[in-house]
XYZ file of C-alpha atoms in Angstrom:
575
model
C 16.774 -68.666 335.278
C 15.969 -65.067 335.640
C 16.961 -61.918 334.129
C 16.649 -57.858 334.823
C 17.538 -55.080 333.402
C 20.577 -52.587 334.908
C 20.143 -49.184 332.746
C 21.988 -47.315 334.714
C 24.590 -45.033 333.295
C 27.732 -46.496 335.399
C 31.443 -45.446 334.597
C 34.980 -46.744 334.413
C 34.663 -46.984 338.407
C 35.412 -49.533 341.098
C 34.151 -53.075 340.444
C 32.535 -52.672 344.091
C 30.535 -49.532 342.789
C 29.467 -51.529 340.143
C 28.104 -54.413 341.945
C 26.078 -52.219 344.525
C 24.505 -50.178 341.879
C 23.327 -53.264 339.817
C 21.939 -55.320 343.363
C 19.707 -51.971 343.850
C 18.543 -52.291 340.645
C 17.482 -55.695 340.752
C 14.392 -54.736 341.896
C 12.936 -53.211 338.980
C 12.663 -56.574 337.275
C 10.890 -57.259 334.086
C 12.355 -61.233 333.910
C 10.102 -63.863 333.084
C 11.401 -67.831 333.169
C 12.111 -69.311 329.875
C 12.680 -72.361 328.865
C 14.928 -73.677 326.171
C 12.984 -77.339 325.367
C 12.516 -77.820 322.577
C 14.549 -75.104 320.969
C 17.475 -75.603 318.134
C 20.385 -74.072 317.998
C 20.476 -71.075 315.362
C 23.207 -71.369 313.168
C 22.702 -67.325 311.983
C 25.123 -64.472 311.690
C 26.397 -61.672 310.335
C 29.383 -60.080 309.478
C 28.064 -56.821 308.090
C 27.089 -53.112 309.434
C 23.629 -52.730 308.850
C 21.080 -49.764 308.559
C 18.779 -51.293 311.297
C 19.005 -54.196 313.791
C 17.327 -57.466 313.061
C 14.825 -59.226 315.240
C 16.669 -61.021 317.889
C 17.421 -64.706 317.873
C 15.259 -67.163 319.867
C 12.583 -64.016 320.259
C 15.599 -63.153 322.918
C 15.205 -66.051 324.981
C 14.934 -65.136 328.763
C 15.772 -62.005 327.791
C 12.415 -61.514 325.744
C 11.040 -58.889 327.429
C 13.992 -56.895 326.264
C 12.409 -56.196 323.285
C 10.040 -53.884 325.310
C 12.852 -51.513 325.909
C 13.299 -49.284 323.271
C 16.721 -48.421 324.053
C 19.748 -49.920 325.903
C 22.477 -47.328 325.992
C 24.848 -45.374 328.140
C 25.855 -41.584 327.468
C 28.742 -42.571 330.026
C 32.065 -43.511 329.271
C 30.604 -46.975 327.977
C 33.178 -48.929 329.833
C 30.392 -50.983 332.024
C 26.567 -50.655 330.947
C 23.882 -51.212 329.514
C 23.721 -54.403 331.946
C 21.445 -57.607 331.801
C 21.315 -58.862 335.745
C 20.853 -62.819 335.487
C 19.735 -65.232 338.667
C 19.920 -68.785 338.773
C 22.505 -69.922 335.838
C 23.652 -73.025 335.887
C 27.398 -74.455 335.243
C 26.501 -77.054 333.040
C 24.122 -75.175 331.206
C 25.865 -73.701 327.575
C 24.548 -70.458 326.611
C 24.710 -68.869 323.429
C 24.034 -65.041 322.989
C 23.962 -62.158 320.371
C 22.823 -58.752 320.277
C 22.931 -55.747 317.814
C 25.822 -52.857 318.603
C 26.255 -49.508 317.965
C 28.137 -46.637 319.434
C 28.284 -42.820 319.115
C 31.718 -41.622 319.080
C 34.886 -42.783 316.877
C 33.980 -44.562 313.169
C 34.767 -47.476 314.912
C 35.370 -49.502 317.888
C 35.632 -52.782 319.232
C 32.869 -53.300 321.719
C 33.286 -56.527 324.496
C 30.159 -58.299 326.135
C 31.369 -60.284 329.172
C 30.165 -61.965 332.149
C 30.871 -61.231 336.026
C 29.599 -63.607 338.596
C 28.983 -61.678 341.786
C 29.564 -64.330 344.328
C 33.136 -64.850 343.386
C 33.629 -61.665 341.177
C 35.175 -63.383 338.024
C 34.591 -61.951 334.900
C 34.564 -63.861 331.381
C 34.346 -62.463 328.024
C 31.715 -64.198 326.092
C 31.798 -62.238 322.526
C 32.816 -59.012 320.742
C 32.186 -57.111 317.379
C 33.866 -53.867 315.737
C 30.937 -51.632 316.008
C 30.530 -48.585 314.320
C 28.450 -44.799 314.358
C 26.632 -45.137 311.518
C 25.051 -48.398 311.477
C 24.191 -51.888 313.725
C 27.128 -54.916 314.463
C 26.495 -58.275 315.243
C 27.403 -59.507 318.400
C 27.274 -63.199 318.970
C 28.994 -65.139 321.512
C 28.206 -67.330 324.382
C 29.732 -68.901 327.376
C 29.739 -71.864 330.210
C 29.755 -71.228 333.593
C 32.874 -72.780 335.598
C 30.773 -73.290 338.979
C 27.124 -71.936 339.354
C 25.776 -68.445 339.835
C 22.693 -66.848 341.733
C 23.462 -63.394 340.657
C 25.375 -62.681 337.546
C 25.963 -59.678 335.432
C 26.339 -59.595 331.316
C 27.948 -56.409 330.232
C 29.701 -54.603 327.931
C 32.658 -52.665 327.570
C 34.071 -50.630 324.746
C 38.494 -50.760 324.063
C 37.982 -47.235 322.722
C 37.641 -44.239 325.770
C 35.814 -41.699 323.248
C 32.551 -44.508 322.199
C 30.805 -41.784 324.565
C 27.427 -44.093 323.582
C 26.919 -47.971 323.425
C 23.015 -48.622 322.138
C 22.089 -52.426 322.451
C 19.218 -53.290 320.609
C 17.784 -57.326 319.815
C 19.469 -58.994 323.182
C 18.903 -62.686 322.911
C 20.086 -65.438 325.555
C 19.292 -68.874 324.883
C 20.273 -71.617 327.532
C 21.078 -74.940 326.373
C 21.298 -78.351 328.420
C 24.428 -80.388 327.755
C 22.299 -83.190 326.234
C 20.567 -80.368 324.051
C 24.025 -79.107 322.446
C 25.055 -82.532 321.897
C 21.940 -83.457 320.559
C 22.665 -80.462 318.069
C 25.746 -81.315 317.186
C 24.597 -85.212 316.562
C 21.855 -83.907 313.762
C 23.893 -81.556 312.261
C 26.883 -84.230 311.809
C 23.944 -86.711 310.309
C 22.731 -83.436 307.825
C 26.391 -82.362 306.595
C 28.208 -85.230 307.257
C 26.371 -88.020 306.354
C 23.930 -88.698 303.648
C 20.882 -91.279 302.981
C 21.414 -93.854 300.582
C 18.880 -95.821 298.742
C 19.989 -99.435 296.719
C 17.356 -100.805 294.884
C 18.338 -104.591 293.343
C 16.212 -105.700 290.340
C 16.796 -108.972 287.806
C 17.736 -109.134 283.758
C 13.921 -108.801 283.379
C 13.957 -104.889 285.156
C 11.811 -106.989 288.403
C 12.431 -105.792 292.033
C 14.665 -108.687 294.189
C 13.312 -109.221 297.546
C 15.694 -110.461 299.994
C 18.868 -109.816 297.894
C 21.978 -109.389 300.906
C 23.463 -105.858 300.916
C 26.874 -105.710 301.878
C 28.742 -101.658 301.842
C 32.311 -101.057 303.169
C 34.046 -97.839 303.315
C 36.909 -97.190 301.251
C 37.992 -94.043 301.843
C 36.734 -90.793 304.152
C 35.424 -87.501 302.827
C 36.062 -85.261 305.684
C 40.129 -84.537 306.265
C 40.958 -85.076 309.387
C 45.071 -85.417 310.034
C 48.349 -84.184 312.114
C 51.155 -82.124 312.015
C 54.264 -84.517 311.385
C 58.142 -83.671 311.638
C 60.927 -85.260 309.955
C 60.971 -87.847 312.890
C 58.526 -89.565 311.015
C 60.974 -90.472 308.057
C 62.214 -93.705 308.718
C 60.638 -94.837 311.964
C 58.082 -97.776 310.746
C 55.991 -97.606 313.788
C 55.169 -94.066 313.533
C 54.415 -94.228 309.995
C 52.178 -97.542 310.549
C 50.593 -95.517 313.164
C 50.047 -92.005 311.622
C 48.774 -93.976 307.934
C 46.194 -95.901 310.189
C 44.221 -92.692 311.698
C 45.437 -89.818 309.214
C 44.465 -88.927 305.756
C 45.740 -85.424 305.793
C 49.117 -84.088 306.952
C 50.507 -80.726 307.453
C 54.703 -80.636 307.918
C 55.047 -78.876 311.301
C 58.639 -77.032 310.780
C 60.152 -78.440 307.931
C 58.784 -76.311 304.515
C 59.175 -72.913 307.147
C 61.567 -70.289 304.867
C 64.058 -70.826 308.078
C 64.071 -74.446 307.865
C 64.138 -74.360 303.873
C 66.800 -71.118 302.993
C 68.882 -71.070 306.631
C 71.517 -68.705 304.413
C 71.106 -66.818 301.555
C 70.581 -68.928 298.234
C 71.645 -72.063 300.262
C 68.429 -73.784 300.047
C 67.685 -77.010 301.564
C 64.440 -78.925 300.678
C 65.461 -82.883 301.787
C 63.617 -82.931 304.788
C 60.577 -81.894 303.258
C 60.680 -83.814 300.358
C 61.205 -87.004 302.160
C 58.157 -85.701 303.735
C 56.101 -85.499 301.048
C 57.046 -88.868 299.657
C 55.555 -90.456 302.359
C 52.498 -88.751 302.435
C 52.181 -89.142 298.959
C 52.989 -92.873 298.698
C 50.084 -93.128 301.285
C 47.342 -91.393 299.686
C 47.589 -88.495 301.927
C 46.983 -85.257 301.749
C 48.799 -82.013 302.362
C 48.609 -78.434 303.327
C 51.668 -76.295 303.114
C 52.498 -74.062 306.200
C 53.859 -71.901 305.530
C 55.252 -69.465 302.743
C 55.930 -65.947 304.696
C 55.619 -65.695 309.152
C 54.569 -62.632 309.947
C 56.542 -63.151 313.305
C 60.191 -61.427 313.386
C 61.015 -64.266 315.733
C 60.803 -66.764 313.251
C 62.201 -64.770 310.104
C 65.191 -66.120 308.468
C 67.792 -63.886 310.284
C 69.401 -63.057 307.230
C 65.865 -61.638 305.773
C 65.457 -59.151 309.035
C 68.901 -57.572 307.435
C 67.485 -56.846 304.184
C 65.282 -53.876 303.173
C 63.938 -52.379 300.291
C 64.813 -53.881 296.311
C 66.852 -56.765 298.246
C 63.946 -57.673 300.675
C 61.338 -57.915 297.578
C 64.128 -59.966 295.970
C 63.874 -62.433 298.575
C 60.667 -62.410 298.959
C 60.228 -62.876 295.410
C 62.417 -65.340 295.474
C 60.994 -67.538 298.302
C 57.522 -67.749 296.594
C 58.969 -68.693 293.186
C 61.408 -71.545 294.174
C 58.441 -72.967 296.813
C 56.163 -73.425 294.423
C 57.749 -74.380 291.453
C 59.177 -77.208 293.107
C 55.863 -78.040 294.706
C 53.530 -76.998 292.468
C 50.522 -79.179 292.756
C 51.564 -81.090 295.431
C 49.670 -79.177 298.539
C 45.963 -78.552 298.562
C 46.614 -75.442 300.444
C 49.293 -73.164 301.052
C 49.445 -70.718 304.361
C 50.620 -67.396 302.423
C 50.234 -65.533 305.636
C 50.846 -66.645 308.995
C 49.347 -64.823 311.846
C 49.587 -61.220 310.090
C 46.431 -60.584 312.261
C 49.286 -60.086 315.243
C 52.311 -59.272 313.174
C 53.405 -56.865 309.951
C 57.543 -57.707 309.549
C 56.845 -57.514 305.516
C 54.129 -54.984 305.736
C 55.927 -52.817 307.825
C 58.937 -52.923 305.524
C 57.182 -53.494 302.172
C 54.336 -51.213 302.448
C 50.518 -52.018 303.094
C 50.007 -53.940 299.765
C 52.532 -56.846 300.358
C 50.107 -59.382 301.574
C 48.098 -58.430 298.584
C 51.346 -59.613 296.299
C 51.973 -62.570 298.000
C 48.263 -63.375 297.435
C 49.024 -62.781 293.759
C 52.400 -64.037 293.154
C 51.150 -67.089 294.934
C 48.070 -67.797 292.888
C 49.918 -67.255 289.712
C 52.748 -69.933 290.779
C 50.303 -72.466 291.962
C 46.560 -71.736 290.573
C 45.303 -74.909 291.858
C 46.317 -74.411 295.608
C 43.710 -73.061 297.699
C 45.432 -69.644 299.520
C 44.569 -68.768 303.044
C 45.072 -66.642 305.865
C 46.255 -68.626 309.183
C 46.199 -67.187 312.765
C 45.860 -67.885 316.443
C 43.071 -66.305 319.211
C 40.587 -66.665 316.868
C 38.161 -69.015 318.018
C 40.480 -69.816 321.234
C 40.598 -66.378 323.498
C 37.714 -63.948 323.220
C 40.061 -61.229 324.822
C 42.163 -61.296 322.030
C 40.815 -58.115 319.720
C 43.674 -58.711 317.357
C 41.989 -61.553 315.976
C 38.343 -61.566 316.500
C 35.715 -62.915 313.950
C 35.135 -59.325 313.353
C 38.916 -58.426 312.902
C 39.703 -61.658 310.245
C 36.686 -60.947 308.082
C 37.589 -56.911 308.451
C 41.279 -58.049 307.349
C 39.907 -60.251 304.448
C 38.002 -57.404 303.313
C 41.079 -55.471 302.688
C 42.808 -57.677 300.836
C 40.068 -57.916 298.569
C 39.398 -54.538 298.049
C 43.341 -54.483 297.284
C 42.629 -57.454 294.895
C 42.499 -60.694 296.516
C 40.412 -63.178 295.899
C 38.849 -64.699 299.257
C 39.808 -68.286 299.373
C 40.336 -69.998 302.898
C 40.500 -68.756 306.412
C 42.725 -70.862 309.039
C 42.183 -71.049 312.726
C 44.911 -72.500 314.460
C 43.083 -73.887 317.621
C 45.871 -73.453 320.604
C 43.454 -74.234 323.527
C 43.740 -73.732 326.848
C 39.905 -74.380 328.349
C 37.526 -73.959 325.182
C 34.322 -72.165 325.938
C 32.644 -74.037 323.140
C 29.449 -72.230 322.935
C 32.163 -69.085 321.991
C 33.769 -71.263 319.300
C 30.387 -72.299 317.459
C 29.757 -68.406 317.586
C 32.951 -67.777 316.097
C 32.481 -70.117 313.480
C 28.857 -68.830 312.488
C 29.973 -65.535 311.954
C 33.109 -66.542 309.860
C 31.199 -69.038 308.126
C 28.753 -66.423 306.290
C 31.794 -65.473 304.413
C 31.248 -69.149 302.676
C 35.102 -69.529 302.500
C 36.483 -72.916 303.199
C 37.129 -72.821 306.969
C 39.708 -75.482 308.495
C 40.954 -75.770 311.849
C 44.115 -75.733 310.938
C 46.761 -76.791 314.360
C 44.034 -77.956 317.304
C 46.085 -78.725 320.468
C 45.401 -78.312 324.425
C 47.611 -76.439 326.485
C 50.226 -78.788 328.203
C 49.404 -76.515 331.475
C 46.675 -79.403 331.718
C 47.250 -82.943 332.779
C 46.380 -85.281 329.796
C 43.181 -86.618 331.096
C 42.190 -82.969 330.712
C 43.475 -82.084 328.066
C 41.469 -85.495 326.366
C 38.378 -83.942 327.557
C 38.976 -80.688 325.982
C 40.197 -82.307 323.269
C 37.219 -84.018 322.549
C 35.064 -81.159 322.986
C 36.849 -79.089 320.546
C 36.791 -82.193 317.731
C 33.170 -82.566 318.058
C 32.035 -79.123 317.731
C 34.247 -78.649 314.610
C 33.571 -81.900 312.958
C 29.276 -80.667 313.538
C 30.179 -77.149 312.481
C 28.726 -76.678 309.153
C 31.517 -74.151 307.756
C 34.398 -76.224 308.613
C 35.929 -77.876 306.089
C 38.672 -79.574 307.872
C 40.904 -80.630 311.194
C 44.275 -80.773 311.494
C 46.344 -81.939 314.881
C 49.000 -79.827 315.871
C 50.473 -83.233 317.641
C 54.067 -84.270 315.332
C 55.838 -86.073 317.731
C 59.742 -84.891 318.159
C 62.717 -87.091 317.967
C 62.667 -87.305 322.236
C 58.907 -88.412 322.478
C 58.058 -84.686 322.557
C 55.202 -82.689 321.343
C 54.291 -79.062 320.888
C 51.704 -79.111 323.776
C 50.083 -82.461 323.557
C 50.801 -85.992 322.441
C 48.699 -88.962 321.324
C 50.917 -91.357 321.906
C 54.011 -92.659 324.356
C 57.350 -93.280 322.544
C 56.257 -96.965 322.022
C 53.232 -95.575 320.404
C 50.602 -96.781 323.009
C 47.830 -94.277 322.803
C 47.632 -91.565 325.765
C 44.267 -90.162 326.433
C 44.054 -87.791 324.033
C 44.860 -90.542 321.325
C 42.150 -92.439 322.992
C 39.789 -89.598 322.248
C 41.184 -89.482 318.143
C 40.407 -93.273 317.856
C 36.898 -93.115 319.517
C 36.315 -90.118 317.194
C 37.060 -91.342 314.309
C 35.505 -94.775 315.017
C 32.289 -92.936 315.242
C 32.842 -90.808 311.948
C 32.959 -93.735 309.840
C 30.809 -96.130 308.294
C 32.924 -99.863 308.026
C 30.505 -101.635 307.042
C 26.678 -101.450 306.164
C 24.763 -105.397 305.977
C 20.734 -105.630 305.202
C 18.889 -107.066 302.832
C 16.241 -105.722 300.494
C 13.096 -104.999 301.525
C 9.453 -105.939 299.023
C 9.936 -103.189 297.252
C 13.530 -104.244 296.524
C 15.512 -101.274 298.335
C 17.938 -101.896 300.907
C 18.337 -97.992 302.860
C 20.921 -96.824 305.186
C 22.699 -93.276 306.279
C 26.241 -93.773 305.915
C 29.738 -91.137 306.097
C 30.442 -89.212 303.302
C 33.537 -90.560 301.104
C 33.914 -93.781 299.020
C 32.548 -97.255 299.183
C 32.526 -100.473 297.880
C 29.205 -101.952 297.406
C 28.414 -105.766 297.148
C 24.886 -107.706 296.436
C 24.164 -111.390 295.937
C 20.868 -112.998 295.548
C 20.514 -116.943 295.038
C 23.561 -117.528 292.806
C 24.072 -114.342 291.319
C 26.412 -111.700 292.725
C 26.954 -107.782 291.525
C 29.782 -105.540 292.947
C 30.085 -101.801 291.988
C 31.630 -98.712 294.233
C 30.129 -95.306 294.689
C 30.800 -91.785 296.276
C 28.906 -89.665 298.734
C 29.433 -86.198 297.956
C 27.415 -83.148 300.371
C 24.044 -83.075 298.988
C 20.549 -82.873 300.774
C 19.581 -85.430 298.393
C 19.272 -89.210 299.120
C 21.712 -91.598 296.923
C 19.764 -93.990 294.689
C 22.162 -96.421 293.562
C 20.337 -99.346 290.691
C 21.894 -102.559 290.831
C 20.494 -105.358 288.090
C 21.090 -108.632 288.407
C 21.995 -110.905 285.794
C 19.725 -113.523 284.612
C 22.749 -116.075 284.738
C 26.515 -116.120 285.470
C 27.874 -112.777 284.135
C 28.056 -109.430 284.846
C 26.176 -107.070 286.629
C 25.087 -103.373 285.955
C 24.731 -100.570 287.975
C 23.822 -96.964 287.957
């Protein structure tokens, strides 16, 4: 692959004009080919405005002779240059790209790179960043091809008509094969997910055991990984069977929703969720709460869109304190504030600050709980400058200057195609906040038939599960009373797996560790790389047997687990 430069000044004009000015620019070329063997993905990002621009990623990639350019920038309208012209990209290739931003113009702006492919003129948005006049933004994005291009064009464009200047400094784009980003994905499950454990066996006399049988079984996962359910669940055996078999987290999809829970004023009704909770509960489950306040008028109580002022804060009030009392404890995590990145019903009627009290109210009435923010387009639409990275950690920011302590950042995952080398961008960037990050209600559009929809599916899983700032993955797939789902199902009515339960099943059959068998070696170590969670470990040697159990917890450090034999019939020790 190829790239040129296009430093023309172009405006807001026809797409056509566009096109013809780049093609005669093509031939002032500085491109070199570059090659991506070899190369690992870089996990770096950054969420803040700095002084100067850092030294681009990958040394730019095939856009290293970039770097030669002092200065990228339009004194036009900024709407379609600078411009990177690119020849020869492939659509299976995944490319992952950054650059540093800054404008002249308003304090701030959010600034768009995207991608037009001249032979059918689509255009794709691969990545944007709020930029601002006074110092350098992080852009970092990236993008797949749907069919291949000779001639494509990377550009940017500015939502703001008085950024009179974009500057582009530190371009980097770095092509990866599909066996490459797997490949990345595979070690980077193996480094956060997994972790090496060492068993060395001696006898009563302190003596290594050569040859003593190893046997480990998992008891129990680290990583959460669970569905919505709905009250259909209560009650139906095969569902339940089903669900406990896969599932060891659970969020309730309608059913703990201020509509669902206070339908009238002070007439409160809590027996579908409790029932709920029992059963997650009585399975060892565990649970996030979604949600205490929707930002959404649609899906405010209608009584609450009647009230303002001292009898709106009453209810408010109100909601939070009878919530969590009477589930205090009982959810890891509570949604305070759903999708307040698109809507402001309370902060439009309760001033700027009421997030901030929720926050606070909240905390005080559940301390243990982990709080977070939960909202949509974030990692699934690049178009959508409500929620960007940029505009989630710029909305974090205020509630902590207002108070709030940062505590967890939920991305609801409504799919339609993923471009997956946007989502790992997404997630680099968020994850240099070091908050826990979960992907809170994954799902594929239903616009897809369901062997598509698998695929996607699957693609979306992986790339969370390898992503080193998520903490955890939650389904958006409770199955309604009819056999229905939100978007997508795993399962018939009868519970057969469709192909996107296929996909769960093969998943999490490959994030697990059953069972571990060896023996150990002369130096009396048995070794292994195993999932993170609990285990059950067993050893016998001659007649002489010694069981113990152990946790893997994250840690770059290998496991060293001592097991000593006894010199007769008895008890064993470990350590």
């Amino acid at each position: 692959m190829e790239a040129a430069a296009a430093t023309a000044l172009v405006g807001p004009a026809r797409r056509q004009v566009l096109i013809l000015a780049l093609l005669l620019l093509m031939a002032a070329s500085m491109a070199r080919r570059a090659s991506s063997d070899g190369v690992r993905y870089d996990y770096r990002a950054c969420t803040e405005c700095k002084p100067h621009p850092e030294p681009a990623l990958y040394n730019g990639g095939v856009l290293r002779w970039a770097s030669k350019i002092t200065d990228f920038r339009t004194e036009d309208e900024g709407n379609y240059s600078p411009a990177f012209v690119l020849y020869n990209m492939s659509a299976a290739t995944a490319y992952s790209f950054s650059c540093w931003v800054k404008i002249d113009g308003p304090e701030g702006a959010h600034v768009k790179a995207k991608i037009l492919t001249l032979e059918n003129a689509a255009s794709q948005c691969v990545g944007t960043v709020i930029v601002r006049n006074d110092c350098w933004s992080f852009l970092k994005g990236g993008f797949i091809l749907n069919s291949p291009s000779q001639t494509s064009v990377l550009y940017f464009q500015t939502a703001s008509p008085n950024a009179s200047t974009i500057s582009i400094r530190s371009a980097s784009l770095q092509p990866f094969s599909p066996d490459q980003w797997n490949q990345h994905r595979e070690d980077r499950i193996q480094l956060i997910r997994k972790r090496f454990v060492n068993v060395h066996v001696s006898d009563g006399n302190g003596s290594r055991v050569v040859g003593a049988n190893v046997a480990v079984h998992q008891i129990t996962r680290d990583f959460p990984f669970g569905s919505a359910i709905s009250k259909s669940i209560i009650g139906n055996k095969p569902y339940q069977e089903w669900f406990n078999a896969r599932f060891n987290a659970a969020v309730f999809e309608n059913e703990l929703k201020w509509y669902a829970t206070e339908p009238s004023p002070g007439k409160e009704d809590y027996a579908a969720a409790d029932q709920l909770l029992q059963f997650v509960q009585s399975n060892d489950v565990m649970a996030r709460g979604h949600n205490i306040f929707w930002e959404d008028p649609k899906y405010t109580p209608a009584w609450v869109k009647n009230l303002t002022g001292s009898q709106l804060k009453a209810a408010v009030a109100g909601r939070i304190e009878s919530l969590l009392s009477r589930y205090k404890g009982d959810f890891v995590h509570w949604d305070v504030s759903n999708e307040m990145l698109h809507f402001d019903f309370y902060e439009n009627r309760l001033g700027g600050n009421a997030t901030a009290d929720f926050f606070s109210t909240a905390k005080r009435a559940d301390p243990l709980a982990t709080l977070f923010l939960n909202d949509f387009n974030v990692v699934e639409a690049c178009d959508d400058l409500s929620s960007s990275a940029d505009s989630y950690v710029s909305r974090l920011r205020q509630l902590a200057d207002a108070g709030v302590t940062f505590e967890g950042i939920g991305l609801e995952g409504h799919f339609g195609k993923p471009n997956i080398p946007y989502v790992r961008a997404v997630l680099d960037k968020l994850g240099t906040l070091r908050l826990p990050v979960w992907l809170t209600e994954i799902d594929i559009s239903a616009a897809f038939d369901q062997r598509t929809q698998a695929a996607y599916l699957e693609e979306v899983l992986r790339e969370g599960f390898a992503h080193p700032s998520v903490d955890g993955i939650m389904l958006w797939t409770a199955m309604g009373a009819n056999a229905s789902c939100y978007q997508m199902c795993l399962t018939d009515a009868n519970f057969t797996n469709l192909p996107a339960g296929d996909v769960v099943d093969r998943l999490l059959g490959e994030w697990q560790t059953k069972e571990v068998l060896g023996a150990t070696n002369d130096r009396g170590s048995f070794n292994f790389s195993a999932f993170l969670g609990e285990y059950r470990l067993s050893v016998t040697y001659l007649n002489r047997t010694a069981d113990a159990t152990f946790s893997l917890a994250r840690s770059d450090d290998t496991k060293h687990i001592n097991i000593r034999l006894p010199a007769g019939p008895g008890p064993a020790s470990a350590a």
